[in-house]
GROMACS .gro file of C-alpha atoms in nm:
model
  472
    1MET     CA    1  -0.477  -4.044   0.738
    2PRO     CA    2  -0.340  -3.742   0.929
    3VAL     CA    3  -0.283  -3.784   1.300
    4LYS     CA    4  -0.559  -3.625   1.507
    5LYS     CA    5  -0.445  -3.366   1.758
    6PRO     CA    6  -0.589  -3.267   2.096
    7PHE     CA    7  -0.782  -2.942   2.131
    8PRO     CA    8  -0.534  -2.698   2.293
    9LYS     CA    9  -0.577  -2.570   2.647
   10LEU     CA   10  -0.718  -2.223   2.704
   11ILE     CA   11  -0.459  -1.943   2.699
   12PRO     CA   12  -0.465  -1.632   2.929
   13PHE     CA   13  -0.739  -1.379   2.847
   14ARG     CA   14  -0.494  -1.098   2.773
   15LYS     CA   15  -0.347  -1.308   2.489
   16ILE     CA   16  -0.692  -1.369   2.342
   17LEU     CA   17  -0.768  -1.000   2.290
   18GLY     CA   18  -0.715  -0.888   1.931
   19PRO     CA   19  -0.939  -1.032   1.656
   20SER     CA   20  -1.255  -0.866   1.790
   21PHE     CA   21  -1.083  -0.526   1.785
   22ILE     CA   22  -1.004  -0.575   1.416
   23ILE     CA   23  -1.350  -0.695   1.320
   24LEU     CA   24  -1.504  -0.404   1.515
   25ALA     CA   25  -1.274  -0.153   1.348
   26LEU     CA   26  -1.382  -0.276   1.004
   27GLY     CA   27  -1.726  -0.126   1.064
   28LEU     CA   28  -1.627   0.199   1.232
   29GLY     CA   29  -1.566   0.400   0.917
   30SER     CA   30  -1.877   0.298   0.729
   31GLY     CA   31  -2.161   0.232   0.973
   32GLU     CA   32  -2.060   0.394   1.300
   33VAL     CA   33  -1.887   0.711   1.176
   34ILE     CA   34  -2.079   0.777   0.851
   35LEU     CA   35  -2.407   0.598   0.778
   36TRP     CA   36  -2.587   0.593   1.115
   37PRO     CA   37  -2.488   0.952   1.209
   38PHE     CA   38  -2.591   1.063   0.857
   39LEU     CA   39  -2.936   0.905   0.893
   40VAL     CA   40  -2.976   1.057   1.240
   41SER     CA   41  -2.886   1.403   1.109
   42THR     CA   42  -3.182   1.372   0.872
   43TYR     CA   43  -3.439   1.154   1.051
   44GLY     CA   44  -3.354   1.186   1.419
   45LEU     CA   45  -3.284   0.918   1.677
   46GLY     CA   46  -3.600   0.712   1.618
   47ILE     CA   47  -3.397   0.477   1.398
   48ALA     CA   48  -3.142   0.393   1.672
   49TRP     CA   49  -3.310   0.056   1.726
   50GLY     CA   50  -3.177  -0.054   1.385
   51ALA     CA   51  -2.817  -0.012   1.496
   52VAL     CA   52  -2.881  -0.217   1.812
   53LEU     CA   53  -3.052  -0.496   1.617
   54GLY     CA   54  -2.791  -0.492   1.341
   55ILE     CA   55  -2.487  -0.531   1.566
   56THR     CA   56  -2.667  -0.791   1.781
   57PHE     CA   57  -2.738  -0.995   1.469
   58GLN     CA   58  -2.372  -0.969   1.370
   59TYR     CA   59  -2.256  -1.083   1.712
   60PHE     CA   60  -2.438  -1.415   1.669
   61MET     CA   61  -2.326  -1.445   1.307
   62ASN     CA   62  -1.962  -1.383   1.397
   63MET     CA   63  -1.965  -1.638   1.677
   64GLU     CA   64  -2.083  -1.916   1.443
   65ILE     CA   65  -1.805  -1.819   1.202
   66GLU     CA   66  -1.565  -1.829   1.495
   67ARG     CA   67  -1.702  -2.167   1.606
   68TYR     CA   68  -1.589  -2.328   1.281
   69ALA     CA   69  -1.239  -2.176   1.298
   70LEU     CA   70  -1.197  -2.275   1.663
   71ILE     CA   71  -1.281  -2.637   1.594
   72LYS     CA   72  -1.121  -2.684   1.253
   73GLY     CA   73  -0.816  -2.456   1.284
   74GLU     CA   74  -0.888  -2.320   0.935
   75SER     CA   75  -1.094  -2.042   0.782
   76VAL     CA   76  -1.455  -2.100   0.681
   77PHE     CA   77  -1.347  -2.060   0.319
   78VAL     CA   78  -1.157  -2.390   0.333
   79GLY     CA   79  -1.467  -2.571   0.457
   80LEU     CA   80  -1.701  -2.396   0.213
   81HIS     CA   81  -1.474  -2.484  -0.079
   82LYS     CA   82  -1.501  -2.851   0.015
   83LYS     CA   83  -1.881  -2.840   0.020
   84PHE     CA   84  -1.974  -2.588  -0.249
   85LYS     CA   85  -1.786  -2.581  -0.579
   86GLY     CA   86  -1.909  -2.232  -0.662
   87ALA     CA   87  -1.784  -2.084  -0.335
   88VAL     CA   88  -1.445  -1.965  -0.470
   89PRO     CA   89  -1.568  -1.751  -0.763
   90TRP     CA   90  -1.860  -1.618  -0.556
   91PHE     CA   91  -1.644  -1.498  -0.267
   92ILE     CA   92  -1.378  -1.343  -0.492
   93LEU     CA   93  -1.636  -1.163  -0.708
   94SER     CA   94  -1.872  -1.049  -0.430
   95THR     CA   95  -1.581  -0.931  -0.213
   96PHE     CA   96  -1.414  -0.733  -0.490
   97ILE     CA   97  -1.737  -0.571  -0.609
   98GLY     CA   98  -1.863  -0.500  -0.257
   99PHE     CA   99  -1.542  -0.355  -0.113
  100GLY     CA  100  -1.335  -0.257  -0.417
  101ILE     CA  101  -1.546   0.061  -0.429
  102PRO     CA  102  -1.332   0.293  -0.207
  103GLY     CA  103  -1.606   0.491  -0.033
  104ILE     CA  104  -1.450   0.484   0.313
  105ILE     CA  105  -1.115   0.627   0.208
  106ALA     CA  106  -1.299   0.885  -0.006
  107ALA     CA  107  -1.475   1.003   0.311
  108SER     CA  108  -1.145   1.018   0.501
  109ALA     CA  109  -0.983   1.215   0.218
  110LYS     CA  110  -1.275   1.457   0.184
  111ILE     CA  111  -1.263   1.549   0.553
  112ALA     CA  112  -0.882   1.570   0.539
  113SER     CA  113  -0.909   1.806   0.240
  114HIS     CA  114  -1.140   2.030   0.445
  115LEU     CA  115  -0.889   2.036   0.731
  116LEU     CA  116  -0.604   2.118   0.496
  117GLY     CA  117  -0.800   2.374   0.294
  118ILE     CA  118  -0.768   2.176  -0.030
  119SER     CA  119  -1.065   2.182  -0.269
  120GLU     CA  120  -0.996   1.850  -0.448
  121HIS     CA  121  -0.990   1.538  -0.229
  122LYS     CA  122  -0.936   1.263  -0.486
  123TRP     CA  123  -0.556   1.308  -0.488
  124ILE     CA  124  -0.547   1.276  -0.110
  125ALA     CA  125  -0.759   0.959  -0.143
  126ILE     CA  126  -0.511   0.811  -0.392
  127PHE     CA  127  -0.221   0.897  -0.158
  128PHE     CA  128  -0.407   0.731   0.134
  129LEU     CA  129  -0.464   0.415  -0.072
  130CYS     CA  130  -0.092   0.389  -0.156
  131LEU     CA  131  -0.002   0.453   0.210
  132ILE     CA  132  -0.228   0.166   0.315
  133GLY     CA  133  -0.051  -0.060   0.068
  134LEU     CA  134   0.288   0.030   0.215
  135ILE     CA  135   0.174  -0.017   0.576
  136LEU     CA  136   0.036  -0.364   0.504
  137SER     CA  137   0.347  -0.459   0.306
  138LEU     CA  138   0.607  -0.357   0.564
  139GLY     CA  139   0.496  -0.551   0.875
  140LYS     CA  140   0.681  -0.859   1.001
  141THR     CA  141   0.349  -1.043   0.995
  142VAL     CA  142   0.040  -0.879   0.852
  143TYR     CA  143  -0.188  -0.976   1.141
  144GLY     CA  144   0.052  -0.855   1.413
  145MET     CA  145   0.095  -0.515   1.250
  146LEU     CA  146  -0.279  -0.472   1.189
  147GLU     CA  147  -0.369  -0.563   1.548
  148LYS     CA  148  -0.126  -0.305   1.691
  149VAL     CA  149  -0.251  -0.024   1.464
  150THR     CA  150  -0.617  -0.106   1.528
  151LYS     CA  151  -0.589  -0.126   1.907
  152THR     CA  152  -0.398   0.202   1.926
  153ILE     CA  153  -0.647   0.399   1.715
  154LEU     CA  154  -0.955   0.253   1.884
  155LEU     CA  155  -0.825   0.305   2.237
  156ILE     CA  156  -0.739   0.670   2.163
  157GLY     CA  157  -1.016   0.779   1.924
  158THR     CA  158  -1.317   0.610   2.083
  159PRO     CA  159  -1.281   0.768   2.433
  160PHE     CA  160  -1.250   1.111   2.270
  161VAL     CA  161  -1.580   1.062   2.087
  162PHE     CA  162  -1.741   0.942   2.412
  163PHE     CA  163  -1.618   1.256   2.587
  164LEU     CA  164  -1.764   1.487   2.319
  165ALA     CA  165  -2.104   1.316   2.315
  166ILE     CA  166  -2.141   1.318   2.693
  167ILE     CA  167  -2.034   1.685   2.724
  168ILE     CA  168  -2.244   1.824   2.437
  169ALA     CA  169  -2.567   1.620   2.455
  170SER     CA  170  -2.853   1.773   2.654
  171LYS     CA  171  -3.107   1.595   2.874
  172THR     CA  172  -3.361   1.621   2.591
  173ASP     CA  173  -3.114   1.454   2.353
  174TRP     CA  174  -3.063   1.163   2.594
  175ILE     CA  175  -3.440   1.119   2.625
  176ALA     CA  176  -3.470   1.114   2.244
  177LEU     CA  177  -3.200   0.847   2.235
  178GLY     CA  178  -3.383   0.633   2.490
  179LYS     CA  179  -3.701   0.652   2.285
  180GLY     CA  180  -3.510   0.580   1.964
  181LEU     CA  181  -3.371   0.257   2.106
  182VAL     CA  182  -3.729   0.124   2.115
  183GLY     CA  183  -3.825   0.273   1.777
  184ILE     CA  184  -4.001   0.595   1.880
  185GLY     CA  185  -3.895   0.903   1.683
  186ALA     CA  186  -4.000   1.245   1.562
  187LEU     CA  187  -3.923   1.429   1.238
  188ALA     CA  188  -3.816   1.793   1.235
  189PRO     CA  189  -3.931   2.065   1.194
  190LEU     CA  190  -4.286   1.978   1.305
  191GLN     CA  191  -4.175   1.689   1.530
  192THR     CA  192  -4.408   1.449   1.346
  193LYS     CA  193  -4.396   1.123   1.540
  194TYR     CA  194  -4.312   0.790   1.378
  195LEU     CA  195  -4.248   0.429   1.481
  196PHE     CA  196  -3.934   0.244   1.365
  197ILE     CA  197  -3.920   0.362   0.999
  198PRO     CA  198  -3.969   0.733   0.922
  199ALA     CA  199  -4.150   0.844   0.608
  200GLY     CA  200  -3.922   0.929   0.317
  201ILE     CA  201  -3.618   0.732   0.432
  202SER     CA  202  -3.424   0.556   0.157
  203LEU     CA  203  -3.452   0.181   0.209
  204ALA     CA  204  -3.118   0.136   0.035
  205THR     CA  205  -2.943   0.371   0.278
  206PHE     CA  206  -3.115   0.215   0.580
  207LEU     CA  207  -3.022  -0.137   0.464
  208ALA     CA  208  -2.667  -0.012   0.404
  209ALA     CA  209  -2.650   0.121   0.760
  210PHE     CA  210  -2.807  -0.198   0.897
  211ALA     CA  211  -2.556  -0.414   0.711
  212TYR     CA  212  -2.271  -0.199   0.843
  213ALA     CA  213  -2.392  -0.199   1.206
  214GLY     CA  214  -2.074  -0.382   1.294
  215THR     CA  215  -1.880  -0.515   0.998
  216GLY     CA  216  -2.097  -0.636   0.710
  217GLY     CA  217  -2.072  -0.832   0.389
  218ASN     CA  218  -1.803  -1.095   0.350
  219LEU     CA  219  -1.586  -0.914   0.605
  220ASN     CA  220  -1.762  -1.103   0.884
  221LEU     CA  221  -1.602  -1.417   0.743
  222ALA     CA  222  -1.255  -1.270   0.791
  223GLN     CA  223  -1.307  -1.330   1.163
  224SER     CA  224  -1.228  -1.696   1.099
  225ILE     CA  225  -0.892  -1.601   0.943
  226TYR     CA  226  -0.799  -1.365   1.226
  227VAL     CA  227  -0.885  -1.607   1.509
  228LYS     CA  228  -0.690  -1.879   1.328
  229GLU     CA  229  -0.382  -1.656   1.295
  230LYS     CA  230  -0.418  -1.544   1.656
  231GLY     CA  231  -0.397  -1.910   1.758
  232TYR     CA  232  -0.748  -1.961   1.897
  233GLY     CA  233  -0.832  -2.325   1.961
  234MET     CA  234  -0.710  -2.555   1.683
  235GLY     CA  235  -0.565  -2.246   1.515
  236LYS     CA  236  -0.265  -2.303   1.741
  237TYR     CA  237  -0.137  -2.543   1.475
  238SER     CA  238  -0.170  -2.292   1.185
  239GLN     CA  239   0.088  -2.053   1.034
  240PRO     CA  240   0.069  -1.669   1.019
  241MET     CA  241   0.117  -1.485   0.692
  242ALA     CA  242   0.448  -1.297   0.656
  243GLY     CA  243   0.495  -0.938   0.541
  244LEU     CA  244   0.588  -0.873   0.177
  245PHE     CA  245   0.935  -0.729   0.240
  246ARG     CA  246   1.032  -0.926   0.550
  247GLN     CA  247   1.146  -1.248   0.383
  248LYS     CA  248   1.332  -1.311   0.059
  249THR     CA  249   1.110  -1.606  -0.023
  250ALA     CA  250   0.752  -1.626   0.097
  251PRO     CA  251   0.705  -1.944   0.303
  252ALA     CA  252   0.450  -2.200   0.190
  253VAL     CA  253   0.138  -2.204   0.407
  254LYS     CA  254  -0.096  -2.495   0.476
  255LEU     CA  255  -0.454  -2.369   0.460
  256GLU     CA  256  -0.626  -2.679   0.594
  257GLY     CA  257  -0.636  -2.717   0.969
  258GLU     CA  258  -0.526  -3.017   1.172
  259PRO     CA  259  -0.800  -3.268   1.264
  260CYS     CA  260  -0.912  -3.274   1.629
  261ASP     CA  261  -0.937  -3.602   1.821
  262PHE     CA  262  -1.265  -3.493   1.992
  263SER     CA  263  -1.183  -3.682   2.308
  264ASP     CA  264  -1.366  -3.588   2.628
  265LYS     CA  265  -1.071  -3.370   2.727
  266SER     CA  266  -1.070  -3.195   2.388
  267ILE     CA  267  -1.444  -3.122   2.410
  268THR     CA  268  -1.395  -2.984   2.762
  269ASN     CA  269  -1.114  -2.760   2.636
  270PHE     CA  270  -1.334  -2.640   2.348
  271LYS     CA  271  -1.615  -2.547   2.588
  272ARG     CA  272  -1.371  -2.347   2.800
  273TRP     CA  273  -1.246  -2.166   2.490
  274TRP     CA  274  -1.602  -2.103   2.375
  275ARG     CA  275  -1.709  -1.941   2.702
  276VAL     CA  276  -1.411  -1.706   2.704
  277VAL     CA  277  -1.417  -1.603   2.336
  278SER     CA  278  -1.794  -1.549   2.359
  279VAL     CA  279  -1.741  -1.301   2.642
  280GLU     CA  280  -1.444  -1.141   2.464
  281HIS     CA  281  -1.647  -1.083   2.146
  282LEU     CA  282  -1.950  -0.966   2.344
  283VAL     CA  283  -1.748  -0.703   2.531
  284VAL     CA  284  -1.514  -0.584   2.255
  285PHE     CA  285  -1.729  -0.618   1.941
  286TRP     CA  286  -2.088  -0.592   2.064
  287LEU     CA  287  -2.065  -0.363   2.369
  288MET     CA  288  -1.782  -0.138   2.251
  289GLY     CA  289  -1.928  -0.123   1.900
  290LEU     CA  290  -2.278  -0.049   2.028
  291LEU     CA  291  -2.159   0.228   2.261
  292THR     CA  292  -1.955   0.382   1.980
  293MET     CA  293  -2.253   0.382   1.741
  294ILE     CA  294  -2.497   0.515   1.999
  295LEU     CA  295  -2.272   0.799   2.111
  296LEU     CA  296  -2.180   0.894   1.754
  297MET     CA  297  -2.551   0.904   1.668
  298LEU     CA  298  -2.618   1.110   1.981
  299LEU     CA  299  -2.338   1.351   1.888
  300SER     CA  300  -2.479   1.385   1.536
  301TYR     CA  301  -2.828   1.448   1.673
  302SER     CA  302  -2.706   1.708   1.922
  303THR     CA  303  -2.504   1.900   1.663
  304THR     CA  304  -2.677   1.859   1.325
  305TYR     CA  305  -3.042   1.750   1.356
  306GLY     CA  306  -3.276   2.021   1.236
  307GLN     CA  307  -2.984   2.236   1.122
  308ALA     CA  308  -2.987   2.398   0.777
  309GLY     CA  309  -2.801   2.183   0.526
  310ALA     CA  310  -2.795   1.875   0.750
  311GLN     CA  311  -3.019   1.690   0.504
  312ALA     CA  312  -2.770   1.718   0.216
  313ALA     CA  313  -2.702   1.377   0.061
  314ASP     CA  314  -2.330   1.376   0.139
  315ILE     CA  315  -2.099   1.372   0.442
  316SER     CA  316  -2.112   1.749   0.501
  317PHE     CA  317  -2.293   1.673   0.827
  318VAL     CA  318  -1.951   1.579   0.971
  319ILE     CA  319  -1.828   1.932   0.899
  320THR     CA  320  -2.146   2.070   1.061
  321GLU     CA  321  -2.072   1.856   1.369
  322SER     CA  322  -1.722   1.999   1.398
  323MET     CA  323  -1.851   2.357   1.368
  324HIS     CA  324  -2.101   2.297   1.649
  325ILE     CA  325  -1.833   2.133   1.865
  326SER     CA  326  -1.606   2.434   1.804
  327LYS     CA  327  -1.881   2.673   1.919
  328ALA     CA  328  -1.982   2.464   2.220
  329LEU     CA  329  -1.630   2.392   2.348
  330SER     CA  330  -1.338   2.538   2.155
  331PRO     CA  331  -1.217   2.549   1.790
  332VAL     CA  332  -0.939   2.311   1.896
  333PHE     CA  333  -1.193   2.039   1.980
  334GLY     CA  334  -1.363   2.083   1.642
  335ILE     CA  335  -1.031   2.035   1.463
  336ILE     CA  336  -0.936   1.736   1.679
  337PHE     CA  337  -1.278   1.580   1.610
  338LEU     CA  338  -1.224   1.602   1.234
  339ALA     CA  339  -0.870   1.466   1.269
  340VAL     CA  340  -0.997   1.171   1.474
  341VAL     CA  341  -1.264   1.098   1.211
  342VAL     CA  342  -1.001   1.107   0.935
  343VAL     CA  343  -0.778   0.862   1.123
  344MET     CA  344  -1.067   0.629   1.215
  345LEU     CA  345  -1.186   0.620   0.854
  346PHE     CA  346  -0.829   0.560   0.731
  347GLN     CA  347  -0.782   0.279   0.980
  348THR     CA  348  -1.113   0.123   0.872
  349GLN     CA  349  -1.007   0.123   0.507
  350LEU     CA  350  -0.674  -0.028   0.615
  351GLY     CA  351  -0.854  -0.315   0.787
  352VAL     CA  352  -1.101  -0.357   0.502
  353MET     CA  353  -0.826  -0.386   0.243
  354ASP     CA  354  -0.640  -0.639   0.456
  355SER     CA  355  -0.953  -0.849   0.510
  356THR     CA  356  -1.070  -0.840   0.150
  357SER     CA  357  -0.721  -0.925   0.023
  358ARG     CA  358  -0.707  -1.220   0.263
  359ILE     CA  359  -1.051  -1.342   0.158
  360MET     CA  360  -0.978  -1.325  -0.214
  361ALA     CA  361  -0.624  -1.460  -0.178
  362GLU     CA  362  -0.731  -1.759   0.029
  363ASN     CA  363  -1.012  -1.848  -0.211
  364PHE     CA  364  -0.785  -1.811  -0.514
  365ALA     CA  365  -0.520  -2.022  -0.341
  366LEU     CA  366  -0.772  -2.298  -0.263
  367LYS     CA  367  -0.865  -2.331  -0.630
  368LYS     CA  368  -0.500  -2.320  -0.738
  369MET     CA  369  -0.403  -2.588  -0.483
  370GLU     CA  370  -0.691  -2.806  -0.599
  371MET     CA  371  -0.581  -2.782  -0.963
  372LYS     CA  372  -0.216  -2.854  -0.885
  373LYS     CA  373  -0.300  -3.112  -0.615
  374GLU     CA  374  -0.075  -2.941  -0.358
  375SER     CA  375  -0.125  -2.912   0.017
  376THR     CA  376   0.071  -2.586   0.070
  377ILE     CA  377   0.102  -2.259  -0.120
  378SER     CA  378   0.282  -1.923  -0.102
  379LEU     CA  379  -0.018  -1.723   0.020
  380SER     CA  380   0.165  -1.393   0.078
  381LYS     CA  381   0.230  -1.326  -0.290
  382ILE     CA  382  -0.135  -1.385  -0.382
  383TYR     CA  383  -0.247  -1.164  -0.093
  384TYR     CA  384  -0.030  -0.872  -0.204
  385ALA     CA  385  -0.137  -0.913  -0.567
  386PHE     CA  386  -0.502  -0.867  -0.462
  387LEU     CA  387  -0.411  -0.583  -0.226
  388TRP     CA  388  -0.239  -0.375  -0.493
  389LEU     CA  389  -0.503  -0.469  -0.751
  390GLN     CA  390  -0.765  -0.310  -0.523
  391ILE     CA  391  -0.545  -0.003  -0.479
  392ALA     CA  392  -0.510   0.027  -0.857
  393PHE     CA  393  -0.888  -0.015  -0.904
  394GLY     CA  394  -0.964   0.254  -0.645
  395THR     CA  395  -0.709   0.487  -0.803
  396ILE     CA  396  -0.870   0.444  -1.146
  397LEU     CA  397  -1.215   0.524  -1.000
  398PHE     CA  398  -1.084   0.842  -0.837
  399ILE     CA  399  -0.903   0.956  -1.152
  400ALA     CA  400  -1.228   0.893  -1.345
  401ASP     CA  401  -1.397   1.126  -1.090
  402PHE     CA  402  -1.606   0.864  -0.906
  403LYS     CA  403  -1.534   1.019  -0.571
  404GLU     CA  404  -1.852   1.106  -0.375
  405PRO     CA  405  -1.807   0.917  -0.043
  406LEU     CA  406  -2.167   0.860   0.063
  407THR     CA  407  -2.281   0.734  -0.277
  408LEU     CA  408  -1.987   0.492  -0.296
  409ILE     CA  409  -2.046   0.365   0.058
  410VAL     CA  410  -2.420   0.304   0.005
  411ILE     CA  411  -2.366   0.117  -0.324
  412GLY     CA  412  -2.106  -0.107  -0.162
  413ALA     CA  413  -2.316  -0.163   0.149
  414VAL     CA  414  -2.627  -0.277  -0.040
  415ILE     CA  415  -2.415  -0.529  -0.232
  416ASN     CA  416  -2.265  -0.645   0.097
  417ALA     CA  417  -2.604  -0.687   0.264
  418VAL     CA  418  -2.694  -0.942  -0.004
  419ALA     CA  419  -2.353  -1.109   0.032
  420MET     CA  420  -2.409  -1.133   0.408
  421PHE     CA  421  -2.744  -1.306   0.354
  422VAL     CA  422  -2.572  -1.563   0.127
  423HIS     CA  423  -2.277  -1.642   0.354
  424LEU     CA  424  -2.498  -1.667   0.662
  425GLY     CA  425  -2.688  -1.952   0.501
  426LEU     CA  426  -2.377  -2.125   0.367
  427VAL     CA  427  -2.171  -2.109   0.688
  428ASN     CA  428  -2.446  -2.232   0.915
  429TRP     CA  429  -2.539  -2.516   0.680
  430MET     CA  430  -2.172  -2.613   0.683
  431ASN     CA  431  -2.158  -2.604   1.064
  432LEU     CA  432  -2.461  -2.833   1.081
  433THR     CA  433  -2.311  -3.088   0.842
  434ALA     CA  434  -1.935  -3.065   0.911
  435LEU     CA  435  -1.908  -3.031   1.290
  436PRO     CA  436  -1.973  -3.306   1.547
  437LYS     CA  437  -2.297  -3.257   1.741
  438GLU     CA  438  -2.105  -3.220   2.068
  439VAL     CA  439  -1.957  -2.888   1.950
  440GLN     CA  440  -2.246  -2.753   1.741
  441ALA     CA  441  -2.457  -2.454   1.845
  442PRO     CA  442  -2.743  -2.522   2.089
  443ALA     CA  443  -3.100  -2.510   1.956
  444TRP     CA  444  -3.167  -2.153   2.072
  445ARG     CA  445  -2.864  -2.020   1.883
  446LYS     CA  446  -2.968  -2.210   1.570
  447MET     CA  447  -3.314  -2.052   1.596
  448ILE     CA  448  -3.163  -1.702   1.622
  449ILE     CA  449  -2.956  -1.767   1.308
  450VAL     CA  450  -3.270  -1.876   1.119
  451ILE     CA  451  -3.447  -1.555   1.225
  452ILE     CA  452  -3.150  -1.342   1.112
  453PHE     CA  453  -3.137  -1.530   0.779
  454ILE     CA  454  -3.506  -1.467   0.710
  455PHE     CA  455  -3.482  -1.101   0.817
  456LEU     CA  456  -3.182  -1.029   0.592
  457GLY     CA  457  -3.337  -1.217   0.302
  458VAL     CA  458  -3.669  -1.032   0.315
  459PHE     CA  459  -3.503  -0.694   0.375
  460SER     CA  460  -3.259  -0.747   0.084
  461ILE     CA  461  -3.535  -0.849  -0.156
  462ILE     CA  462  -3.753  -0.550  -0.065
  463THR     CA  463  -3.461  -0.310  -0.103
  464LEU     CA  464  -3.345  -0.454  -0.437
  465TYR     CA  465  -3.704  -0.449  -0.568
  466SER     CA  466  -3.747  -0.084  -0.470
  467GLN     CA  467  -3.416   0.013  -0.633
  468LEU     CA  468  -3.490  -0.179  -0.954
  469GLY     CA  469  -3.832  -0.014  -0.965
  470LYS     CA  470  -3.660   0.325  -0.985
  471LEU     CA  471  -3.451   0.211  -1.280
  472PHE     CA  472  -3.727   0.049  -1.489
   0.00000   0.00000   0.00000
């Protein structure tokens, strides 16, 4: 029997910051920058309530994922593999299908091609994919490099977007936003009023945006890997994953966490950790993410709603935004806006490819360790194999001319909404059966999770039924 270890003492708050920035950044390029502003450009701000509800749901989901990693010092995939034999193939398959479709980097490349005056964006997209592979391969540790890149881009790009929205939006726009947060909207050009869901909206696109109001799909589960590598709670005893070119031989990594002694002192330490990480995730992920979404929607409404061509089913609304910004302020601001969007989308794809590679690598490693009856494995090599496999898959899609960003993003997001419904049920069942009662979620949190589970399940079924009805 392994020796049980005490739950570590709480570390300074400044050292805790990090994982929530990454998990927030994973949603910026799909939901915040593309899907919600696109819907607003067509249907107005009456759908803003969906973004608020979506990211609030994800806050509670993420915290239960984080709860397991805090207590066990391992990712949720390790625990799920112990309880559900089909977990490994499901997470590898659903992650690859949901996020292997490179819609985010296609959007970044399309806007970059507009900036550069290049008509074909697929070659830029392929270059961006290869650049992501090199960035993730060259860091000393993958997590450390990703955290630095993410923090830098968010702390520079987000304030610029805030500035634009506040300067350009009129009093009428702010009033429309306030109404939209409670589900009251109006459709142009006749300003036909609606409540919550406007007539004619694609359920698939709305579900896609709802799923990406934050992170979405299996990416939420990557939070458990990041908090473990950051050293949260029992993750203090875990090992970080090394960069591909930093060591001649990749060190073996133990995926299972160390058991906690659950003494009174350990439980007290856990509760202190829980209070702090709850606030950290609330401020960084929920509040910062919500403000970013709201202001990007407001900017889209102020610059594109009711404009000719704004209803086109692609990301041309971003170009329309930049043109309006150029007229309202200066051409320089329009160019900077597009450049910021390109970088934010690129950074999102960077984080997505890291997270998905980690998820698939860890699940593959768990099955391999089980077959060989080993307790450690060289995780880095498996991680980089999945990373470059995704890059190759995306490159093949672009060469085959599957390159329209919005279509790719919506397809991936609908798949990920279903995946999110599945993992929500699995993780919270695991927490109920694998964690001591002293450290489980209180009754009110459990009730919220049940409500989210039912909501996602019903919404996913309705959306899939409507899409299948169009095919048959």
